[in-house]
PDB file of C-alpha atoms in Angstrom:
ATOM      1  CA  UNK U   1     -11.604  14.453  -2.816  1.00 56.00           C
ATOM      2  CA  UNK U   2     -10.718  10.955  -3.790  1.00 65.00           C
ATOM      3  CA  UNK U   3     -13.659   8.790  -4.335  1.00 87.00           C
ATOM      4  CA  UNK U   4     -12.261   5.722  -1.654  1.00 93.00           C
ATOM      5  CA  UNK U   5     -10.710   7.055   1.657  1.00 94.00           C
ATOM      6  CA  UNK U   6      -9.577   4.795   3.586  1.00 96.00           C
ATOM      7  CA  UNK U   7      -8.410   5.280   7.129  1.00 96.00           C
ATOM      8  CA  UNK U   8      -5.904   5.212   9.261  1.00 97.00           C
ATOM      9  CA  UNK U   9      -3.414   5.704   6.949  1.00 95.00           C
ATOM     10  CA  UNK U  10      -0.500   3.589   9.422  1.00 96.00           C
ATOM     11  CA  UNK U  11      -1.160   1.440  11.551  1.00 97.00           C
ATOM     12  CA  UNK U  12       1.145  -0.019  14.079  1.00 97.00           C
ATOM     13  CA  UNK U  13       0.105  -2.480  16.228  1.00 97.00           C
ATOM     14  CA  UNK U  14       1.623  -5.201  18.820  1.00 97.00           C
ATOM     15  CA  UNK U  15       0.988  -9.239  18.082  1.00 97.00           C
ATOM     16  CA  UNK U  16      -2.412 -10.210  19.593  1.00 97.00           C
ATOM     17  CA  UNK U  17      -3.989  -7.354  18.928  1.00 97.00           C
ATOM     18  CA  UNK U  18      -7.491  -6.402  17.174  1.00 98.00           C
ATOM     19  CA  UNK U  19      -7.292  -4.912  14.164  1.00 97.00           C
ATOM     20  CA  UNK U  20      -9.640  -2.735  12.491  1.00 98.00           C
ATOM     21  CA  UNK U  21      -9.365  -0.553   9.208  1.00 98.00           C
ATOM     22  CA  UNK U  22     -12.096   1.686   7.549  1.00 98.00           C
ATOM     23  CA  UNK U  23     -13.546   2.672   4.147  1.00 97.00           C
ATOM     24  CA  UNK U  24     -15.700   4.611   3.170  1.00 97.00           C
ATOM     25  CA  UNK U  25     -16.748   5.857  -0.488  1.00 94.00           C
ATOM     26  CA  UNK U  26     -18.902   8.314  -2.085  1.00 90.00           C
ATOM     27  CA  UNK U  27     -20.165   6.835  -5.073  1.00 80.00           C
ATOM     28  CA  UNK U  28     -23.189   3.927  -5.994  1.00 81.00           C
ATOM     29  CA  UNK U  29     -21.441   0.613  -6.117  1.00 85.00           C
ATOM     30  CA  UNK U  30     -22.041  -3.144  -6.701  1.00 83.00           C
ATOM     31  CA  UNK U  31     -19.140  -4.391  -5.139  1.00 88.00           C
ATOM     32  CA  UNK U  32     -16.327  -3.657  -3.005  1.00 93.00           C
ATOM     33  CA  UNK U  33     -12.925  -5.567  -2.540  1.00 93.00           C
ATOM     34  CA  UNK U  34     -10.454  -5.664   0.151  1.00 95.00           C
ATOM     35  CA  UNK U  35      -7.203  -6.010  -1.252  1.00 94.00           C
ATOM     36  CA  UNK U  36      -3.910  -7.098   0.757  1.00 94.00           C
ATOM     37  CA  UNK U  37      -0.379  -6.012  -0.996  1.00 92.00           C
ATOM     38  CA  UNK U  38       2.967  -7.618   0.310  1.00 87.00           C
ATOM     39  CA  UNK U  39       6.056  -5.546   0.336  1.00 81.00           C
ATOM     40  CA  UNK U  40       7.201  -7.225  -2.632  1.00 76.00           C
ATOM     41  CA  UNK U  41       4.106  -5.881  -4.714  1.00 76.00           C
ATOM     42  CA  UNK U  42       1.884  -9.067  -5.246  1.00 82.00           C
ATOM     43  CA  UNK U  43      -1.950  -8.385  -4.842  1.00 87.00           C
ATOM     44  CA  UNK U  44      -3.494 -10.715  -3.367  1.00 87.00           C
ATOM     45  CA  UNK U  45      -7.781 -10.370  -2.810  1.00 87.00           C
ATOM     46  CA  UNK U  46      -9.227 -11.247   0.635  1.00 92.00           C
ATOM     47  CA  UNK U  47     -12.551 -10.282   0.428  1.00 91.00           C
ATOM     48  CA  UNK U  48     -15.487  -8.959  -2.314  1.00 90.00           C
ATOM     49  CA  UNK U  49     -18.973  -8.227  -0.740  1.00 90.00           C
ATOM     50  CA  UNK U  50     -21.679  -6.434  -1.621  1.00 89.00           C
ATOM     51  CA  UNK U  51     -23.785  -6.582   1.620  1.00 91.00           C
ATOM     52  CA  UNK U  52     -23.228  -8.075   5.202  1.00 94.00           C
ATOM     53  CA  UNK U  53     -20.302 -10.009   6.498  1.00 96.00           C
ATOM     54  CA  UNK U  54     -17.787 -11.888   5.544  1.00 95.00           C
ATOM     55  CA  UNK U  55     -15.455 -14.135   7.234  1.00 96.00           C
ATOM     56  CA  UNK U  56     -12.180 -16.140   6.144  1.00 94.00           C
ATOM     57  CA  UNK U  57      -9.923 -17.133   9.029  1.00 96.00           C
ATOM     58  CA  UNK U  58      -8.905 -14.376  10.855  1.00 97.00           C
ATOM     59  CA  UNK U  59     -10.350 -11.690   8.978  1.00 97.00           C
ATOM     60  CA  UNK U  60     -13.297 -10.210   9.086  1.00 98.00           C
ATOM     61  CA  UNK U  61     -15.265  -7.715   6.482  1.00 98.00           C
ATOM     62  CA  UNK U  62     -18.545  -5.620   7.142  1.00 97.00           C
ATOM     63  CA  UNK U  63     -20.351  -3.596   4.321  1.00 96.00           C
ATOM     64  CA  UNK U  64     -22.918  -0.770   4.918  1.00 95.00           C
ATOM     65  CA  UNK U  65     -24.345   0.166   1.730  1.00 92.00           C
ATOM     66  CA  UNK U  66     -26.450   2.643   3.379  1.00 92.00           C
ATOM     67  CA  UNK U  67     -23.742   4.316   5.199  1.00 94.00           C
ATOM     68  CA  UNK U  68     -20.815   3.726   1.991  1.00 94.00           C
ATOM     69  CA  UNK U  69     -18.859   2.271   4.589  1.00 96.00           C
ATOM     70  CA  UNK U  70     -16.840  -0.872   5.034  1.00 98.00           C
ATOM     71  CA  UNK U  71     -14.448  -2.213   7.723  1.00 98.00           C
ATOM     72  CA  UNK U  72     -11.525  -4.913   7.626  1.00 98.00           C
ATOM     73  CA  UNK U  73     -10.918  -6.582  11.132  1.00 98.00           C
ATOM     74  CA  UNK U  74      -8.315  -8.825  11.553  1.00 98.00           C
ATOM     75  CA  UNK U  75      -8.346 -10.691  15.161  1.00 97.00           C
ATOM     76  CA  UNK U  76      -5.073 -11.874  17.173  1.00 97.00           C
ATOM     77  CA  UNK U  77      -2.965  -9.764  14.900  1.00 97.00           C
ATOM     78  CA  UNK U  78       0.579 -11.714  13.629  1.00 97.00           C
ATOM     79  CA  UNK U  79       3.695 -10.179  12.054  1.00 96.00           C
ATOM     80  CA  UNK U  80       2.921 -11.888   9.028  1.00 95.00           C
ATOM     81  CA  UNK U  81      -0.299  -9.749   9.079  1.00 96.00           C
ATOM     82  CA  UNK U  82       1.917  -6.990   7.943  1.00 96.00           C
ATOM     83  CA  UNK U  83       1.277  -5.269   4.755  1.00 96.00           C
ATOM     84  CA  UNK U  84      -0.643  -2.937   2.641  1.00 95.00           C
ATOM     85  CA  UNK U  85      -4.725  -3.162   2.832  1.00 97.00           C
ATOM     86  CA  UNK U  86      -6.146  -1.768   0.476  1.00 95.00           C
ATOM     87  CA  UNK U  87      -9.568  -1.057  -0.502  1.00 96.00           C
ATOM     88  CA  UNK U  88     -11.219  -1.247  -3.575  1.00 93.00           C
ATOM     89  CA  UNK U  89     -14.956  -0.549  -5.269  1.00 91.00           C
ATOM     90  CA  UNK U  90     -16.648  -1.433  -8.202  1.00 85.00           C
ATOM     91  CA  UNK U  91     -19.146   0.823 -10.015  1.00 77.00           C
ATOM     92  CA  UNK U  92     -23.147  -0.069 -10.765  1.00 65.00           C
ATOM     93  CA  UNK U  93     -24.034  -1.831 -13.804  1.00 61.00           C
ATOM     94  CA  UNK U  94     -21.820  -2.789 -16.338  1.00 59.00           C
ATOM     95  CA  UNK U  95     -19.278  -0.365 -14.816  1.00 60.00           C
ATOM     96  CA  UNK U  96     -16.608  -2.994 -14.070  1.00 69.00           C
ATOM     97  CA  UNK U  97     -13.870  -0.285 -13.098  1.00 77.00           C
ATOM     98  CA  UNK U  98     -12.601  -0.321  -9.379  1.00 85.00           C
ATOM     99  CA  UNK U  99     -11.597   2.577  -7.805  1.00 88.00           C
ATOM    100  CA  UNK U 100      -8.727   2.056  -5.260  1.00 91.00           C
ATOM    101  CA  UNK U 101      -8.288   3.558  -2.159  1.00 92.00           C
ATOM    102  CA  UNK U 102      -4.793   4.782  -0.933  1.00 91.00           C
ATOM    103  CA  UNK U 103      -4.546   1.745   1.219  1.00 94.00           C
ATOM    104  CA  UNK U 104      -3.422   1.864   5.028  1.00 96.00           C
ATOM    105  CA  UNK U 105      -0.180   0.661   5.959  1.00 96.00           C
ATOM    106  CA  UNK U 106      -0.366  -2.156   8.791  1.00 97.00           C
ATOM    107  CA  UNK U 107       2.783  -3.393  10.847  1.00 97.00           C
ATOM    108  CA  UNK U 108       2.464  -5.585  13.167  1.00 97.00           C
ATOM    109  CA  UNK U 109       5.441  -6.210  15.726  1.00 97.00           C
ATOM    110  CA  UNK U 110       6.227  -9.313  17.893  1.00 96.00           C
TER     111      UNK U 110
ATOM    112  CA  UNK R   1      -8.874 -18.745  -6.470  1.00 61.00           C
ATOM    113  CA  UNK R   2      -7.363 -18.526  -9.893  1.00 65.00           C
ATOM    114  CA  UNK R   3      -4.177 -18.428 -10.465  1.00 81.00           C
ATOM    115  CA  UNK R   4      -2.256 -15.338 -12.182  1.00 87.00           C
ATOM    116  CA  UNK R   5       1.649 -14.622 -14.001  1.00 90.00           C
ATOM    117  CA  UNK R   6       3.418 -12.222 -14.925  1.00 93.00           C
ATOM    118  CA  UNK R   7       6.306 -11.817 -16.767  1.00 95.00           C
ATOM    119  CA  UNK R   8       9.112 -10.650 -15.984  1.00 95.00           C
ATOM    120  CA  UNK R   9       8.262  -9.638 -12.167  1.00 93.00           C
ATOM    121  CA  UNK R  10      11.564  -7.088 -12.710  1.00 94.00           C
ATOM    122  CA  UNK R  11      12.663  -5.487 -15.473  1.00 96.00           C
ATOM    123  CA  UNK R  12      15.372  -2.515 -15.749  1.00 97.00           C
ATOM    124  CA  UNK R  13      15.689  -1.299 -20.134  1.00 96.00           C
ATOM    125  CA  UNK R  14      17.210   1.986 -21.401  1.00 96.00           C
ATOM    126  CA  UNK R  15      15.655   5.318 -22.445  1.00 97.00           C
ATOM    127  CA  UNK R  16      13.501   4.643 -25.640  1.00 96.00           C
ATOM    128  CA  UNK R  17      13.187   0.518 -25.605  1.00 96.00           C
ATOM    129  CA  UNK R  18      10.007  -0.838 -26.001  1.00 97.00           C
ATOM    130  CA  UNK R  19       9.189  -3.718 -23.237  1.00 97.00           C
ATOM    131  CA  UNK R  20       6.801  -6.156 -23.268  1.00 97.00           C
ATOM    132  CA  UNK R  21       4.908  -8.015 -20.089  1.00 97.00           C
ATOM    133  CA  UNK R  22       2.937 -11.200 -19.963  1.00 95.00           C
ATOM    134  CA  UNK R  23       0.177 -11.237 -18.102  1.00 93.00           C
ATOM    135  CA  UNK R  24      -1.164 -15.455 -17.458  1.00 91.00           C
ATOM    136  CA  UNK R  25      -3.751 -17.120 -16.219  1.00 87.00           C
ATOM    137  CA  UNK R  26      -3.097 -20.784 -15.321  1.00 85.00           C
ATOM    138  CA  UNK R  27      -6.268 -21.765 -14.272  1.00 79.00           C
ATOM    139  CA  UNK R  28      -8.978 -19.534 -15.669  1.00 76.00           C
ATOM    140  CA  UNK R  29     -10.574 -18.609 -18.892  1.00 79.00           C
ATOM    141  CA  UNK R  30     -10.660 -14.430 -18.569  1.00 78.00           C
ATOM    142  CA  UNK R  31     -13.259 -12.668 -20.526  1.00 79.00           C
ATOM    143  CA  UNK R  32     -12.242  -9.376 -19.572  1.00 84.00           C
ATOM    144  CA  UNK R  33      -8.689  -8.286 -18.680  1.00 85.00           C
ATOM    145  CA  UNK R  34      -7.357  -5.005 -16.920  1.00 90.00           C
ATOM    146  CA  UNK R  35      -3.508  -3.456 -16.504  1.00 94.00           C
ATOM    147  CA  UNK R  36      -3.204  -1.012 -13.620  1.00 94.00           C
ATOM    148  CA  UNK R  37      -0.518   1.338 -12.871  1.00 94.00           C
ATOM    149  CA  UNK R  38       0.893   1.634  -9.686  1.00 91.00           C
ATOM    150  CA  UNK R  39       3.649   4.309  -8.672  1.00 90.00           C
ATOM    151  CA  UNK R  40       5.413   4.679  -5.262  1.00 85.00           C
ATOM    152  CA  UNK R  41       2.952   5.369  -2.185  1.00 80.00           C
ATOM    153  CA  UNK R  42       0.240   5.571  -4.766  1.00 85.00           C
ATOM    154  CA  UNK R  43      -3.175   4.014  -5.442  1.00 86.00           C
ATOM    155  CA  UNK R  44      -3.256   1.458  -8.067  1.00 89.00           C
ATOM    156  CA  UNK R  45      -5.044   3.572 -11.479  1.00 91.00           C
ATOM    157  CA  UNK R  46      -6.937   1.555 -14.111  1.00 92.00           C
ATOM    158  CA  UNK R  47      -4.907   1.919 -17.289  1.00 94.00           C
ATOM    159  CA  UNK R  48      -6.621   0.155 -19.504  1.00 93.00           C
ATOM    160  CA  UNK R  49      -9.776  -3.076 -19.912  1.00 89.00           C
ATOM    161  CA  UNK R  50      -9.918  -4.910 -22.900  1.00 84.00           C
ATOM    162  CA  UNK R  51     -12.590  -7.696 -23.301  1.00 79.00           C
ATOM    163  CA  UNK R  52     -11.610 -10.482 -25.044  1.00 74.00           C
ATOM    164  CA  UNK R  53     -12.184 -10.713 -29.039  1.00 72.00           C
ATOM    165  CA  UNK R  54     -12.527  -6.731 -29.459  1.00 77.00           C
ATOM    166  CA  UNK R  55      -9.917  -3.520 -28.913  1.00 83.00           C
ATOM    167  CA  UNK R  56      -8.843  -2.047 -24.942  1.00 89.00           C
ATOM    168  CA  UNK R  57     -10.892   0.884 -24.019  1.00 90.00           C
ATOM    169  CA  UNK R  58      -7.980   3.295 -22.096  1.00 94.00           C
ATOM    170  CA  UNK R  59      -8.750   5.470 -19.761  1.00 92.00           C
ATOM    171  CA  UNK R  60      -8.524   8.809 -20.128  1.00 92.00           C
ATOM    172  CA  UNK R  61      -4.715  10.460 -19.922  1.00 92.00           C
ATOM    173  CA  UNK R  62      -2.961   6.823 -21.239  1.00 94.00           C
ATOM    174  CA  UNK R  63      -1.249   6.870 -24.803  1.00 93.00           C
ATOM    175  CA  UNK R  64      -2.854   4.070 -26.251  1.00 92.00           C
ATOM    176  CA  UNK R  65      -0.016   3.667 -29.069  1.00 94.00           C
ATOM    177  CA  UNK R  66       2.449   3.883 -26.412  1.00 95.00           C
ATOM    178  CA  UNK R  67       0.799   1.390 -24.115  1.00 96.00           C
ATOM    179  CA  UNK R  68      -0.068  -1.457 -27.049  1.00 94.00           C
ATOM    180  CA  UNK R  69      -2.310  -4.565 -25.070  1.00 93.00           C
ATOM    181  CA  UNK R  70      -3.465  -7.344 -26.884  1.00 88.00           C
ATOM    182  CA  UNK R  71      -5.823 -10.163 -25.482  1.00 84.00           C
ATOM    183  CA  UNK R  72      -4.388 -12.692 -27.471  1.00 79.00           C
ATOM    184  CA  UNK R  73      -6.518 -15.426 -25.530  1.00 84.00           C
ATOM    185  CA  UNK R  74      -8.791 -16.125 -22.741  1.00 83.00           C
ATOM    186  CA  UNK R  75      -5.499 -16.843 -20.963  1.00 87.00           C
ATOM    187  CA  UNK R  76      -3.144 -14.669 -22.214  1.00 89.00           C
ATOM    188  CA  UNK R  77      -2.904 -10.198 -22.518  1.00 90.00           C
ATOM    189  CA  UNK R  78       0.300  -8.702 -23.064  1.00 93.00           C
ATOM    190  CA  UNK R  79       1.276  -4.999 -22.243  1.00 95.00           C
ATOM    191  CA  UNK R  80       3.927  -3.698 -24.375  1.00 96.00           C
ATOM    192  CA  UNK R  81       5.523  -0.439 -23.570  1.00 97.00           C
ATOM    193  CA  UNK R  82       7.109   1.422 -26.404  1.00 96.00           C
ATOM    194  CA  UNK R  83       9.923   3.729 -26.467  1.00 96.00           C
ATOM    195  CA  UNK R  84       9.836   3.867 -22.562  1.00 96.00           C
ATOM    196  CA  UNK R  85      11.354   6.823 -20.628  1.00 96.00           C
ATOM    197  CA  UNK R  86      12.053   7.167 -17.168  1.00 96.00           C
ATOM    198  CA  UNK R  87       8.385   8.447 -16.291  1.00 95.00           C
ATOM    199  CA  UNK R  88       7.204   5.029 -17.298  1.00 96.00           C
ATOM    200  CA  UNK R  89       8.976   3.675 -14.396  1.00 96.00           C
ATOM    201  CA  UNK R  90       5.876   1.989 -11.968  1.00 95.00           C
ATOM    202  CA  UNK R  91       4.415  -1.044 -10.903  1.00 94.00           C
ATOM    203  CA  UNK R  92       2.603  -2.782 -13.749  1.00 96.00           C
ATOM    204  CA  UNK R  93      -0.465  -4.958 -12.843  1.00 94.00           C
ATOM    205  CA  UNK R  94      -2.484  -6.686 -14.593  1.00 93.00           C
ATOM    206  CA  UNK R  95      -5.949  -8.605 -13.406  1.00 90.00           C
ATOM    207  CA  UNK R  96      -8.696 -10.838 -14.835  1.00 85.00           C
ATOM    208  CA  UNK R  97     -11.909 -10.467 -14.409  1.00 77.00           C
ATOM    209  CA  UNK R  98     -15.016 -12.880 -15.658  1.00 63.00           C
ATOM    210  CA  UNK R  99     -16.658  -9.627 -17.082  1.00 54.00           C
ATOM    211  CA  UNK R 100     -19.638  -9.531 -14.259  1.00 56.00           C
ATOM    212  CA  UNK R 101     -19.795  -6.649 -11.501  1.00 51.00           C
ATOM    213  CA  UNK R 102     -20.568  -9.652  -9.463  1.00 52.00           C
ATOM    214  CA  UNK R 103     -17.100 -11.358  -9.882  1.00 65.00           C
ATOM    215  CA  UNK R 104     -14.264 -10.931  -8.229  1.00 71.00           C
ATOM    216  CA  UNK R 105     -10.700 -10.179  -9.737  1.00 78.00           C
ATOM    217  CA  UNK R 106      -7.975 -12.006  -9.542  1.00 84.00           C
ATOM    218  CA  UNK R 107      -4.516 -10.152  -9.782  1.00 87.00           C
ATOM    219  CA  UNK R 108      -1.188 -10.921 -11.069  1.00 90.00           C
ATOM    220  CA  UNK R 109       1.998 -10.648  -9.117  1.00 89.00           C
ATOM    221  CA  UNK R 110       3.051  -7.089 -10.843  1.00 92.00           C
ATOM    222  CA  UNK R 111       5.884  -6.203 -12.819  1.00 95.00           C
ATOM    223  CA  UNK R 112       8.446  -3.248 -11.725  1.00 94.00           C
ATOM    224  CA  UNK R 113       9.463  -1.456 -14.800  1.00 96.00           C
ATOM    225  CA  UNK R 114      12.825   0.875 -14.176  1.00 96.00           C
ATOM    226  CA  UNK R 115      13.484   2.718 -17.409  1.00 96.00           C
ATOM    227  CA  UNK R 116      17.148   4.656 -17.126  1.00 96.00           C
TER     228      UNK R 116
END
């Protein structure tokens, strides 16, 4: 069982829409990063939080340490939204490995 | 955030050819750097950290003298691969990190390696 699972695997959704993807782990961590990759490859990182919320534009992140579980929202969907989300965690200490998730596969259509 | 390269983003060599990628930051002094391994539909793996002034720690299953990394500078970590076959053929990527479990990492573009 991999250590990240994130879920669903595809998405398809229609412009507009709310967006929500999930992740949940099964180890002790001391951070966790959502990770967006274009078709072209690029990484690019939206988000690393340990606790809480965060919020940058249009997207949205939520940690529950207690529960090892984190969710990306991304409101009033766009095309350009499409891509490859992908989420990431980072052990304890001075573990600084991440451990990647599969990633789910968003498309967004106008 | 920071800025990453890498060089070449696409690069196609023959059976047994070593190749070598850049891996830049332009805007950020990196104490530790990591190359990950991507291949198609997969997750990203961890190849490889290497913290800057001392040897890359590999993880376990990567050929460290076929993989060679140097951190030549806070800026700079290049991943050579020697006498490449067509298994080789992935995604290179390579991020920098400040060497804290509290920082974030910042990624390069990736390089796509086809060996023939």
């Amino acid at each position: 069982k991999n250590e990240v699972e994130q879920s669903p695997q595809n998405l398809t959704a229609q412009e507009g829409e709310f967006i929500t993807i999930n992740c949940s782990y099964s180890v002790g961590i001391s951070a966790l990063h959502w990770l967006q990759q274009h078709p072209g490859g690029g990484i690019v990182s939206l988000f690393m939080l340990s606790s809480g919320k965060k919020k940058h534009g249009r997207l949205i992140a939520t940690i529950n340490i207690q529960e090892k579980h984190s969710s990306l929202h991304i409101t009033a969907s766009h095309p350009r939204d499409s891509a490859v989300y992908i989420c990431a965690v980072r052990g304890g200490g001075s573990n600084y490995k991440l451990t990647f998730g599969k990633g789910t596969l968003l498309t967004v259509n106008p | 955030g920071a800025v990453v390269s890498q060089h070449p983003s696409r690069v196609i060599c023959k059976s047994g050819t070593s190749v070598k990628i850049e891996c830049r930051s332009l805007d950020f002094q990196a104490t530790t750097m990591f190359w990950y391994r991507q291949f198609p539909k997969q997750s990203l793996m961890l190849m490889a950290t290497s913290n800057e002034g001392s040897k890359a720690t590999y993880e376990q299953g990567v050929e460290k003298d076929k993989f060679l990394i140097n951190h030549a500078s806070l800026t700079l970590s290049t991943l050579t691969v020697t006498s490449a076959h067509p298994e080789d053929s992935s995604f290179y990527i390579c991020s920098f990190g400040k060497g804290s479990s509290t920082d974030t990492q910042y990624f390069g573009p990736g390089t796509r390696l086809t060996v023939l």
